Amino acid sequence: MTIKSYSILLGAALLMGSCGKNFLEKKRDEKLVIPKTIQDYQSLLDNTSVMNSGNAMNHLALSSADEFNASDKTFNTYKGALPYQTNAHIWEKEIYERKEGMDWNQAYHRIMIANLALEVSKLNPANAAEKLALDNTRGSALFFRAYSFYYLAQQFCQPYNAATASSDPGVPLKDDYDITVKLPRGNVAQVYDFIIKDLKEAIGLLPDKQEFVTRPGKAAAAALLAKTYLQMNNYEKVFEYAEMAMKINGTITKFRLPDMGKNPLYPSDYGKSNPEVLFHAQSIRPGLALVESNVTPEVMDLFEPGDLRKTGFFLTDIKGFVTFKGSPASGINAFTGITTTEVLLMRAEAYARLNQTDQAMADLNLLRSMRFDDTFQPLTASNATEAIKLIIRERRMELYSRGTRWEDLRRLNRDPQFASTLTRMINGAKYTLEPNSPRYTFPLPDNEIEANNYTQNPR
């Protein structure tokens, strides 16, 4: 499915003007056609090739997490062409080697377009139908802006810590499409407050669901707000917004053995045929993960007999490499949107964190019952801590290769019960990432530091 894109952007006027100079320094193209109608503004957001996909959305997080290991051959092949991926894979101090920071650039590209679309609020709707359309466009733009800042925060801000958030460096909070304006980095508290404010307003403007899941509805905005509060350890709010999203769409599909042999498991239709998708977004997976790389044995060992995801999600190729084929974005794309299963697992964790163990396990077992064959047996937990461990384990399986593992590592490392030490062997050398290492926060791109005199993240 492709929503027809409106040609309001002339050629490369807005399309990845990020190449060359630093992105926040780029001037708006003089040939930019200014939108005049609500449909013009909506069409900016309907450009799925920009707003819902890209060459990099969270490549740094995907390359760094403990979900796959690149072979020596693949690592050496990509080291020259994509150093930010190989350096992130072994947690090097320096990432970019003077090349572009694509995760950063593409996020700010979407933010720029969202900010332009927010100009729709200056129009005066002629009737009730136009008012609904204007609200939808504004709500969608707020969502896309919050979504982009969320991913920036998970990669370029330190993990949220209420005690230090007001002093920990943030990212520039662009709220205008004039990207010639220079802004300070701000702090982490300001970034999260900005995301929350945008999403709360979006919830009040958006319809429950949209015709296409490439457009965010109220359920998607509530789900992203739950994700945001999860990073802040605010479990009452996680529950509130996960519950809101599930009431709008709580569909969990039943996996069946005959379907598990499909390669890829899901069709490439932007989530149209998958009722679990609340919001569809995708990014080409890091090259390191696509050629002669292995899903980590730790991940594969999580799947029990009878769990249909093991054959539905993974495939052993003719060379013996275990590869991932279960992305809801299909093929070589990483899914970076939101599904009902992620929301269900957030609600389960919120229940457990609030010491409602029975409810937490009911949610967990609901998901598992839809992923197993007829040998399914419900899991039990005698206390909240046991339930949390089982839920975190389930997130590693169900949400594989979505970027959520990196987010989980960052937030969980502060608790010794859940902290993880990551290791990799590349070219005979052992690399280690300790819990709470400063290398869980990526450096800002070199050109952004130089152009804006930002303080670099410690590594």
CSV table of C-alpha atoms in Angstrom, one decimal:
chain,number,residue,atom,x,y,z
A,1,MET,CA,0.0,0.0,0.0
A,2,THR,CA,1.3,3.4,-0.9
A,3,ILE,CA,-0.6,6.6,0.1
A,4,LYS,CA,-0.4,9.0,-2.8
A,5,SER,CA,2.3,11.6,-2.0
A,6,TYR,CA,1.6,15.2,-2.8
A,7,SER,CA,4.3,16.9,-4.7
A,8,ILE,CA,4.4,19.9,-2.4
A,9,LEU,CA,8.1,19.3,-2.0
A,10,LEU,CA,10.0,20.0,-5.2
A,11,GLY,CA,12.5,17.3,-5.8
A,12,ALA,CA,15.1,17.5,-3.2
A,13,ALA,CA,13.9,20.7,-1.6
A,14,LEU,CA,13.2,18.8,1.6
A,15,LEU,CA,14.1,15.2,0.6
A,16,MET,CA,17.3,14.4,2.5
A,17,GLY,CA,18.9,17.7,2.2
A,18,SER,CA,21.0,16.3,5.0
A,19,CYS,CA,23.9,15.3,2.7
A,20,GLY,CA,27.0,17.5,2.9
A,21,LYS,CA,26.8,20.2,5.6
A,22,ASN,CA,25.4,19.6,9.1
A,23,PHE,CA,21.7,19.1,8.9
A,24,LEU,CA,20.6,21.8,11.4
A,25,GLU,CA,22.5,24.4,9.4
A,26,LYS,CA,20.8,23.8,6.1
A,27,LYS,CA,18.7,26.6,4.7
A,28,ARG,CA,15.2,26.0,3.3
A,29,ASP,CA,15.3,25.7,-0.5
A,30,GLU,CA,14.1,28.9,-2.1
A,31,LYS,CA,12.0,26.8,-4.5
A,32,LEU,CA,9.9,25.3,-1.7
A,33,VAL,CA,6.2,25.7,-2.5
A,34,ILE,CA,4.4,26.8,0.6
A,35,PRO,CA,1.3,24.7,1.4
A,36,LYS,CA,-2.0,26.6,1.2
A,37,THR,CA,-4.7,24.1,2.0
A,38,ILE,CA,-5.3,21.4,4.7
A,39,GLN,CA,-4.8,18.8,2.1
A,40,ASP,CA,-1.5,20.3,1.2
A,41,TYR,CA,-0.3,20.1,4.8
A,42,GLN,CA,-1.6,16.5,5.2
A,43,SER,CA,0.2,15.5,2.0
A,44,LEU,CA,3.5,16.4,3.6
A,45,LEU,CA,2.8,13.9,6.3
A,46,ASP,CA,1.6,11.3,3.8
A,47,ASN,CA,5.0,11.1,2.1
A,48,THR,CA,5.6,7.6,3.5
A,49,SER,CA,9.1,7.3,2.0
A,50,VAL,CA,10.2,10.1,4.4
A,51,MET,CA,7.8,10.0,7.4
A,52,ASN,CA,7.5,6.3,7.7
A,53,SER,CA,10.7,4.9,6.3
A,54,GLY,CA,14.3,5.6,5.5
A,55,ASN,CA,17.8,4.2,5.3
A,56,ALA,CA,18.4,4.8,9.0
A,57,MET,CA,16.0,5.4,11.8
A,58,ASN,CA,17.7,3.6,14.8
A,59,HIS,CA,20.7,2.0,13.1
A,60,LEU,CA,22.9,2.8,16.0
A,61,ALA,CA,20.6,1.1,18.5
A,62,LEU,CA,20.1,-1.9,16.3
A,63,SER,CA,23.8,-2.3,15.6
A,64,SER,CA,24.8,-2.1,19.3
A,65,ALA,CA,22.2,-4.3,21.0
A,66,ASP,CA,22.8,-8.0,21.8
A,67,GLU,CA,20.5,-9.3,19.1
A,68,PHE,CA,22.9,-10.3,16.4
A,69,ASN,CA,26.7,-10.8,15.9
A,70,ALA,CA,28.3,-9.8,12.6
A,71,SER,CA,30.7,-12.3,11.1
A,72,ASP,CA,34.3,-11.1,10.7
A,73,LYS,CA,33.9,-11.1,6.9
A,74,THR,CA,30.8,-8.9,7.1
A,75,PHE,CA,32.3,-6.6,9.7
A,76,ASN,CA,35.5,-6.1,7.6
A,77,THR,CA,33.4,-5.5,4.5
A,78,TYR,CA,31.3,-2.7,6.0
A,79,LYS,CA,34.0,-1.1,8.1
A,80,GLY,CA,35.0,1.2,5.3
A,81,ALA,CA,31.6,2.0,3.8
A,82,LEU,CA,29.5,2.2,7.0
A,83,PRO,CA,31.9,2.9,9.9
A,84,TYR,CA,29.1,4.2,12.2
A,85,GLN,CA,27.5,0.7,12.1
A,86,THR,CA,30.7,-1.3,12.7
A,87,ASN,CA,32.0,1.1,15.4
A,88,ALA,CA,28.6,1.0,17.1
A,89,HIS,CA,28.6,-2.8,16.9
A,90,ILE,CA,31.8,-3.0,19.0
A,91,TRP,CA,30.9,0.0,21.1
A,92,GLU,CA,33.9,2.2,20.0
A,93,LYS,CA,34.4,5.6,21.5
A,94,GLU,CA,34.4,7.3,18.1
A,95,ILE,CA,31.6,6.3,15.8
A,96,TYR,CA,31.4,8.4,12.6
A,97,GLU,CA,34.9,8.8,11.3
A,98,ARG,CA,33.9,12.2,9.8
A,99,LYS,CA,30.9,10.7,8.0
A,100,GLU,CA,27.3,11.7,8.3
A,101,GLY,CA,25.2,10.8,11.3
A,102,MET,CA,22.2,9.3,9.5
A,103,ASP,CA,20.1,8.5,12.5
A,104,TRP,CA,20.4,12.1,13.6
A,105,ASN,CA,19.8,13.6,10.2
A,106,GLN,CA,16.8,11.6,9.3
A,107,ALA,CA,15.1,12.3,12.6
A,108,TYR,CA,15.5,16.1,12.2
A,109,HIS,CA,14.4,15.8,8.6
A,110,ARG,CA,11.1,14.4,9.8
A,111,ILE,CA,10.9,17.0,12.5
A,112,MET,CA,11.3,19.8,10.0
A,113,ILE,CA,8.5,18.4,7.9
A,114,ALA,CA,6.3,18.0,11.0
A,115,ASN,CA,7.0,21.6,12.0
A,116,LEU,CA,6.0,22.8,8.5
A,117,ALA,CA,2.8,20.7,8.7
A,118,LEU,CA,1.9,22.3,12.0
A,119,GLU,CA,1.5,25.6,10.1
A,120,VAL,CA,-1.9,24.1,9.2
A,121,SER,CA,-3.2,25.6,12.4
A,122,LYS,CA,-3.1,29.1,10.8
A,123,LEU,CA,-5.9,28.1,8.4
A,124,ASN,CA,-9.5,28.8,9.2
A,125,PRO,CA,-11.7,25.7,8.5
A,126,ALA,CA,-14.9,26.6,6.6
A,127,ASN,CA,-17.0,23.8,8.2
A,128,ALA,CA,-17.0,20.9,10.7
A,129,ALA,CA,-15.5,18.5,8.2
A,130,GLU,CA,-12.6,20.8,7.5
A,131,LYS,CA,-12.2,21.3,11.3
A,132,LEU,CA,-11.8,17.5,11.7
A,133,ALA,CA,-9.3,17.3,8.8
A,134,LEU,CA,-7.3,20.2,10.3
A,135,ASP,CA,-7.3,18.6,13.7
A,136,ASN,CA,-6.2,15.3,12.2
A,137,THR,CA,-3.3,16.9,10.3
A,138,ARG,CA,-2.2,18.9,13.4
A,139,GLY,CA,-2.4,15.8,15.6
A,140,SER,CA,-0.5,13.7,13.1
A,141,ALA,CA,2.3,16.3,12.8
A,142,LEU,CA,2.6,16.4,16.6
A,143,PHE,CA,2.9,12.6,16.7
A,144,PHE,CA,5.6,12.5,14.0
A,145,ARG,CA,7.5,15.2,15.8
A,146,ALA,CA,7.3,13.4,19.2
A,147,TYR,CA,8.1,10.1,17.5
A,148,SER,CA,11.3,11.5,16.0
A,149,PHE,CA,12.4,13.1,19.3
A,150,TYR,CA,11.7,9.9,21.1
A,151,TYR,CA,14.2,8.0,18.9
A,152,LEU,CA,16.7,10.8,19.2
A,153,ALA,CA,16.4,10.6,23.0
A,154,GLN,CA,17.0,6.8,23.0
A,155,GLN,CA,20.2,7.2,21.1
A,156,PHE,CA,21.7,10.7,21.9
A,157,CYS,CA,20.4,11.4,25.4
A,158,GLN,CA,21.5,9.6,28.6
A,159,PRO,CA,18.9,7.2,30.0
A,160,TYR,CA,16.2,9.1,31.8
A,161,ASN,CA,17.0,9.6,35.5
A,162,ALA,CA,14.6,11.8,37.5
A,163,ALA,CA,17.4,12.9,39.8
A,164,THR,CA,19.7,14.2,37.0
A,165,ALA,CA,17.3,14.8,34.0
A,166,SER,CA,17.3,18.6,34.4
A,167,SER,CA,21.1,18.7,34.1
A,168,ASP,CA,21.8,15.8,31.7
A,169,PRO,CA,22.3,17.1,28.1
A,170,GLY,CA,19.4,16.7,25.7
A,171,VAL,CA,19.0,17.4,22.0
A,172,PRO,CA,18.0,20.6,20.2
A,173,LEU,CA,14.2,21.0,20.5
A,174,LYS,CA,13.2,22.3,17.1
A,175,ASP,CA,9.7,23.6,17.1
A,176,ASP,CA,9.8,25.7,13.9
A,177,TYR,CA,10.6,24.6,10.4
A,178,ASP,CA,13.2,27.3,9.9
A,179,ILE,CA,16.3,25.2,10.4
A,180,THR,CA,18.7,28.1,10.1
A,181,VAL,CA,17.9,29.0,13.7
A,182,LYS,CA,20.5,27.6,16.1
A,183,LEU,CA,19.4,26.1,19.3
A,184,PRO,CA,21.1,24.8,22.5
A,185,ARG,CA,21.0,21.2,23.4
A,186,GLY,CA,18.7,21.7,26.4
A,187,ASN,CA,18.4,18.9,28.9
A,188,VAL,CA,16.8,15.5,29.1
A,189,ALA,CA,13.9,16.7,31.2
A,190,GLN,CA,13.0,19.2,28.6
A,191,VAL,CA,13.1,16.6,25.8
A,192,TYR,CA,10.8,14.3,27.6
A,193,ASP,CA,8.4,17.1,28.6
A,194,PHE,CA,8.3,18.2,24.9
A,195,ILE,CA,7.5,14.6,23.8
A,196,ILE,CA,4.8,14.2,26.4
A,197,LYS,CA,3.2,17.6,25.6
A,198,ASP,CA,3.0,16.8,21.9
A,199,LEU,CA,1.5,13.4,22.4
A,200,LYS,CA,-1.1,14.5,24.9
A,201,GLU,CA,-2.3,17.2,22.5
A,202,ALA,CA,-2.2,14.7,19.6
A,203,ILE,CA,-4.4,12.3,21.6
A,204,GLY,CA,-7.1,15.0,21.8
A,205,LEU,CA,-7.0,15.7,18.1
A,206,LEU,CA,-6.6,12.3,16.4
A,207,PRO,CA,-9.4,9.8,15.5
A,208,ASP,CA,-9.2,6.5,17.3
A,209,LYS,CA,-8.0,4.8,14.1
A,210,GLN,CA,-6.9,5.8,10.6
A,211,GLU,CA,-7.7,4.4,7.2
A,212,PHE,CA,-4.0,3.6,6.8
A,213,VAL,CA,-1.7,2.6,9.7
A,214,THR,CA,1.0,4.8,8.2
A,215,ARG,CA,-1.1,7.6,9.6
A,216,PRO,CA,-1.1,7.7,13.4
A,217,GLY,CA,-4.4,7.5,15.3
A,218,LYS,CA,-5.2,8.0,18.9
A,219,ALA,CA,-4.2,4.5,19.8
A,220,ALA,CA,-0.7,5.0,18.3
A,221,ALA,CA,-0.3,8.3,20.2
A,222,ALA,CA,-1.3,6.7,23.4
A,223,ALA,CA,1.0,3.7,22.8
A,224,LEU,CA,4.0,6.1,22.1
A,225,LEU,CA,3.2,8.0,25.3
A,226,ALA,CA,3.2,4.7,27.2
A,227,LYS,CA,6.7,3.9,25.7
A,228,THR,CA,7.9,7.4,26.8
A,229,TYR,CA,6.7,6.9,30.4
A,230,LEU,CA,8.3,3.4,30.4
A,231,GLN,CA,11.6,5.0,29.8
A,232,MET,CA,10.8,7.3,32.8
A,233,ASN,CA,9.8,4.4,35.1
A,234,ASN,CA,6.4,6.1,35.6
A,235,TYR,CA,4.4,2.9,35.6
A,236,GLU,CA,1.1,4.4,36.6
A,237,LYS,CA,1.2,6.4,33.4
A,238,VAL,CA,2.5,3.4,31.4
A,239,PHE,CA,-0.6,1.5,32.5
A,240,GLU,CA,-2.9,4.5,31.8
A,241,TYR,CA,-1.9,5.0,28.2
A,242,ALA,CA,-1.3,1.3,27.4
A,243,GLU,CA,-4.8,0.6,28.6
A,244,MET,CA,-6.1,3.5,26.4
A,245,ALA,CA,-4.4,2.1,23.4
A,246,MET,CA,-5.6,-1.5,24.0
A,247,LYS,CA,-9.2,-0.4,24.4
A,248,ILE,CA,-9.1,1.1,20.9
A,249,ASN,CA,-7.3,-1.9,19.4
A,250,GLY,CA,-6.3,-4.9,21.5
A,251,THR,CA,-6.1,-7.4,18.6
A,252,ILE,CA,-3.6,-10.2,19.0
A,253,THR,CA,-3.4,-12.6,16.1
A,254,LYS,CA,-3.1,-16.3,16.5
A,255,PHE,CA,0.0,-17.8,15.0
A,256,ARG,CA,-0.5,-21.1,13.0
A,257,LEU,CA,2.1,-23.6,12.0
A,258,PRO,CA,1.3,-23.6,8.2
A,259,ASP,CA,2.1,-19.8,8.1
A,260,MET,CA,5.4,-20.0,9.9
A,261,GLY,CA,7.3,-21.2,6.8
A,262,LYS,CA,6.6,-18.0,4.9
A,263,ASN,CA,9.7,-16.0,4.0
A,264,PRO,CA,9.2,-13.2,4.9
A,265,LEU,CA,6.6,-13.9,7.5
A,266,TYR,CA,4.7,-10.7,6.8
A,267,PRO,CA,3.9,-9.2,3.4
A,268,SER,CA,5.4,-5.9,2.4
A,269,ASP,CA,2.2,-3.8,2.5
A,270,TYR,CA,2.9,-1.1,5.1
A,271,GLY,CA,1.0,-3.0,7.8
A,272,LYS,CA,-2.3,-3.1,5.9
A,273,SER,CA,-2.9,-6.8,6.4
A,274,ASN,CA,-1.6,-7.0,10.0
A,275,PRO,CA,-4.3,-6.1,12.5
A,276,GLU,CA,-1.7,-5.9,15.3
A,277,VAL,CA,0.0,-2.8,13.8
A,278,LEU,CA,-1.1,0.5,15.4
A,279,PHE,CA,1.4,2.6,13.6
A,280,HIS,CA,3.7,1.4,10.7
A,281,ALA,CA,7.2,2.7,10.3
A,282,GLN,CA,10.2,1.0,9.0
A,283,SER,CA,13.9,1.4,8.3
A,284,ILE,CA,16.3,-0.8,6.3
A,285,ARG,CA,18.1,-2.9,8.8
A,286,PRO,CA,21.8,-2.3,9.3
A,287,GLY,CA,23.9,-3.9,6.6
A,288,LEU,CA,25.8,-5.7,9.3
A,289,ALA,CA,22.6,-7.7,10.2
A,290,LEU,CA,21.8,-8.6,6.6
A,291,VAL,CA,24.8,-10.5,5.3
A,292,GLU,CA,26.5,-13.4,7.0
A,293,SER,CA,25.4,-12.4,10.5
A,294,ASN,CA,24.0,-14.6,13.2
A,295,VAL,CA,21.1,-14.0,15.6
A,296,THR,CA,22.8,-14.4,19.0
A,297,PRO,CA,22.5,-17.9,20.6
A,298,GLU,CA,21.2,-16.2,23.7
A,299,VAL,CA,18.1,-15.1,21.8
A,300,MET,CA,17.6,-18.4,20.1
A,301,ASP,CA,17.8,-20.2,23.4
A,302,LEU,CA,14.9,-18.2,24.8
A,303,PHE,CA,12.4,-19.9,22.5
A,304,GLU,CA,10.8,-23.1,24.0
A,305,PRO,CA,9.4,-26.1,22.2
A,306,GLY,CA,6.0,-25.3,20.8
A,307,ASP,CA,6.8,-21.6,20.4
A,308,LEU,CA,5.9,-20.9,16.7
A,309,ARG,CA,8.0,-17.7,16.6
A,310,LYS,CA,11.2,-19.7,16.4
A,311,THR,CA,10.4,-20.9,12.9
A,312,GLY,CA,8.2,-17.9,12.0
A,313,PHE,CA,10.9,-15.4,12.9
A,314,PHE,CA,14.1,-17.1,12.0
A,315,LEU,CA,15.7,-19.1,9.2
A,316,THR,CA,19.0,-20.9,8.9
A,317,ASP,CA,20.5,-20.1,5.4
A,318,ILE,CA,22.6,-22.5,3.3
A,319,LYS,CA,25.8,-21.2,4.9
A,320,GLY,CA,24.5,-22.0,8.4
A,321,PHE,CA,23.8,-18.4,9.4
A,322,VAL,CA,20.6,-17.8,11.5
A,323,THR,CA,18.8,-14.8,10.0
A,324,PHE,CA,15.6,-12.9,10.9
A,325,LYS,CA,12.6,-13.1,8.6
A,326,GLY,CA,9.8,-12.1,11.0
A,327,SER,CA,9.8,-8.3,10.8
A,328,PRO,CA,6.3,-6.8,10.5
A,329,ALA,CA,7.9,-4.5,8.0
A,330,SER,CA,8.8,-7.5,5.8
A,331,GLY,CA,12.1,-8.4,4.1
A,332,ILE,CA,15.2,-6.5,4.9
A,333,ASN,CA,13.3,-3.8,6.8
A,334,ALA,CA,13.4,-3.3,10.5
A,335,PHE,CA,9.9,-2.5,12.0
A,336,THR,CA,10.1,0.8,13.9
A,337,GLY,CA,6.4,1.3,14.5
A,338,ILE,CA,4.2,0.1,17.3
A,339,THR,CA,2.1,-3.0,17.6
A,340,THR,CA,-0.6,-4.2,20.0
A,341,THR,CA,1.8,-6.9,21.3
A,342,GLU,CA,4.3,-4.3,22.4
A,343,VAL,CA,1.4,-2.4,24.2
A,344,LEU,CA,0.2,-5.6,25.8
A,345,LEU,CA,3.7,-6.2,27.2
A,346,MET,CA,4.0,-2.7,28.5
A,347,ARG,CA,0.7,-3.1,30.3
A,348,ALA,CA,1.9,-6.4,31.7
A,349,GLU,CA,5.1,-4.8,33.0
A,350,ALA,CA,3.2,-1.9,34.5
A,351,TYR,CA,0.9,-4.4,36.3
A,352,ALA,CA,4.0,-6.2,37.7
A,353,ARG,CA,5.7,-3.0,38.7
A,354,LEU,CA,2.6,-2.0,40.6
A,355,ASN,CA,2.6,-5.4,42.3
A,356,GLN,CA,-0.4,-6.7,40.5
A,357,THR,CA,1.2,-10.0,39.6
A,358,ASP,CA,-1.9,-12.0,38.6
A,359,GLN,CA,-2.9,-9.3,36.1
A,360,ALA,CA,0.6,-9.1,34.7
A,361,MET,CA,0.8,-12.8,34.1
A,362,ALA,CA,-2.7,-12.8,32.5
A,363,ASP,CA,-1.4,-10.3,29.9
A,364,LEU,CA,1.8,-12.3,29.4
A,365,ASN,CA,0.0,-15.6,29.0
A,366,LEU,CA,-2.5,-14.0,26.6
A,367,LEU,CA,0.3,-13.1,24.2
A,368,ARG,CA,2.0,-16.5,24.6
A,369,SER,CA,-1.2,-18.4,24.0
A,370,MET,CA,-1.4,-16.7,20.6
A,371,ARG,CA,2.2,-17.6,19.7
A,372,PHE,CA,2.3,-21.3,20.7
A,373,ASP,CA,1.0,-24.5,19.2
A,374,ASP,CA,-1.5,-26.6,21.2
A,375,THR,CA,1.2,-27.6,23.7
A,376,PHE,CA,0.9,-24.1,25.3
A,377,GLN,CA,1.0,-24.1,29.1
A,378,PRO,CA,0.6,-20.8,31.0
A,379,LEU,CA,3.5,-19.4,33.0
A,380,THR,CA,3.3,-18.7,36.7
A,381,ALA,CA,5.1,-16.2,38.9
A,382,SER,CA,5.1,-16.2,42.7
A,383,ASN,CA,5.9,-12.5,43.0
A,384,ALA,CA,6.2,-9.3,41.0
A,385,THR,CA,10.0,-9.7,40.4
A,386,GLU,CA,9.5,-13.1,38.8
A,387,ALA,CA,6.8,-11.7,36.6
A,388,ILE,CA,9.0,-8.7,35.5
A,389,LYS,CA,11.8,-11.1,34.6
A,390,LEU,CA,9.5,-13.2,32.5
A,391,ILE,CA,8.0,-10.1,30.8
A,392,ILE,CA,11.5,-8.7,29.9
A,393,ARG,CA,12.4,-12.1,28.5
A,394,GLU,CA,9.2,-12.1,26.4
A,395,ARG,CA,10.1,-8.6,25.1
A,396,ARG,CA,13.4,-9.9,23.7
A,397,MET,CA,11.5,-12.5,21.7
A,398,GLU,CA,8.4,-10.8,20.6
A,399,LEU,CA,10.0,-7.4,19.8
A,400,TYR,CA,13.2,-8.7,18.2
A,401,SER,CA,15.0,-6.2,15.9
A,402,ARG,CA,12.8,-3.2,16.6
A,403,GLY,CA,15.2,-1.2,18.6
A,404,THR,CA,13.4,-1.9,21.8
A,405,ARG,CA,16.1,-4.1,23.2
A,406,TRP,CA,18.6,-1.2,23.3
A,407,GLU,CA,15.9,0.9,25.1
A,408,ASP,CA,15.4,-1.9,27.6
A,409,LEU,CA,19.1,-2.3,28.2
A,410,ARG,CA,19.5,1.4,28.9
A,411,ARG,CA,16.6,1.6,31.4
A,412,LEU,CA,17.1,-1.8,33.1
A,413,ASN,CA,20.8,-1.5,33.7
A,414,ARG,CA,20.3,0.7,36.8
A,415,ASP,CA,18.8,-2.3,38.6
A,416,PRO,CA,21.3,-5.0,39.4
A,417,GLN,CA,18.6,-7.7,39.1
A,418,PHE,CA,18.2,-6.8,35.4
A,419,ALA,CA,21.6,-5.4,34.4
A,420,SER,CA,23.5,-7.0,31.5
A,421,THR,CA,27.1,-7.1,30.4
A,422,LEU,CA,27.4,-7.4,26.6
A,423,THR,CA,30.3,-9.1,24.8
A,424,ARG,CA,31.3,-9.7,21.2
A,425,MET,CA,34.2,-11.4,19.4
A,426,ILE,CA,35.3,-9.7,16.2
A,427,ASN,CA,38.5,-10.6,14.4
A,428,GLY,CA,39.7,-12.5,17.4
A,429,ALA,CA,39.3,-9.6,19.8
A,430,LYS,CA,36.8,-9.5,22.6
A,431,TYR,CA,34.7,-6.3,23.1
A,432,THR,CA,32.7,-5.6,26.2
A,433,LEU,CA,29.9,-3.1,27.2
A,434,GLU,CA,29.4,-2.8,30.9
A,435,PRO,CA,26.1,-1.9,32.5
A,436,ASN,CA,25.6,1.9,32.7
A,437,SER,CA,28.6,2.6,30.5
A,438,PRO,CA,28.6,6.1,29.0
A,439,ARG,CA,28.7,4.3,25.6
A,440,TYR,CA,25.0,3.5,26.0
A,441,THR,CA,24.6,7.1,24.8
A,442,PHE,CA,25.9,7.7,21.3
A,443,PRO,CA,28.0,10.8,20.4
A,444,LEU,CA,26.5,13.6,18.4
A,445,PRO,CA,27.7,13.7,14.8
A,446,ASP,CA,31.0,15.5,14.4
A,447,ASN,CA,29.7,18.2,12.1
A,448,GLU,CA,26.9,19.1,14.5
A,449,ILE,CA,29.5,19.6,17.3
A,450,GLU,CA,31.6,21.8,15.1
A,451,ALA,CA,28.8,23.9,13.6
A,452,ASN,CA,26.9,24.5,16.8
A,453,ASN,CA,29.6,24.3,19.5
A,454,TYR,CA,27.7,21.6,21.3
A,455,THR,CA,29.3,19.8,24.2
A,456,GLN,CA,29.9,16.2,23.1
A,457,ASN,CA,28.4,13.3,25.0
A,458,PRO,CA,31.0,11.6,27.2
A,459,ARG,CA,32.1,8.2,26.0
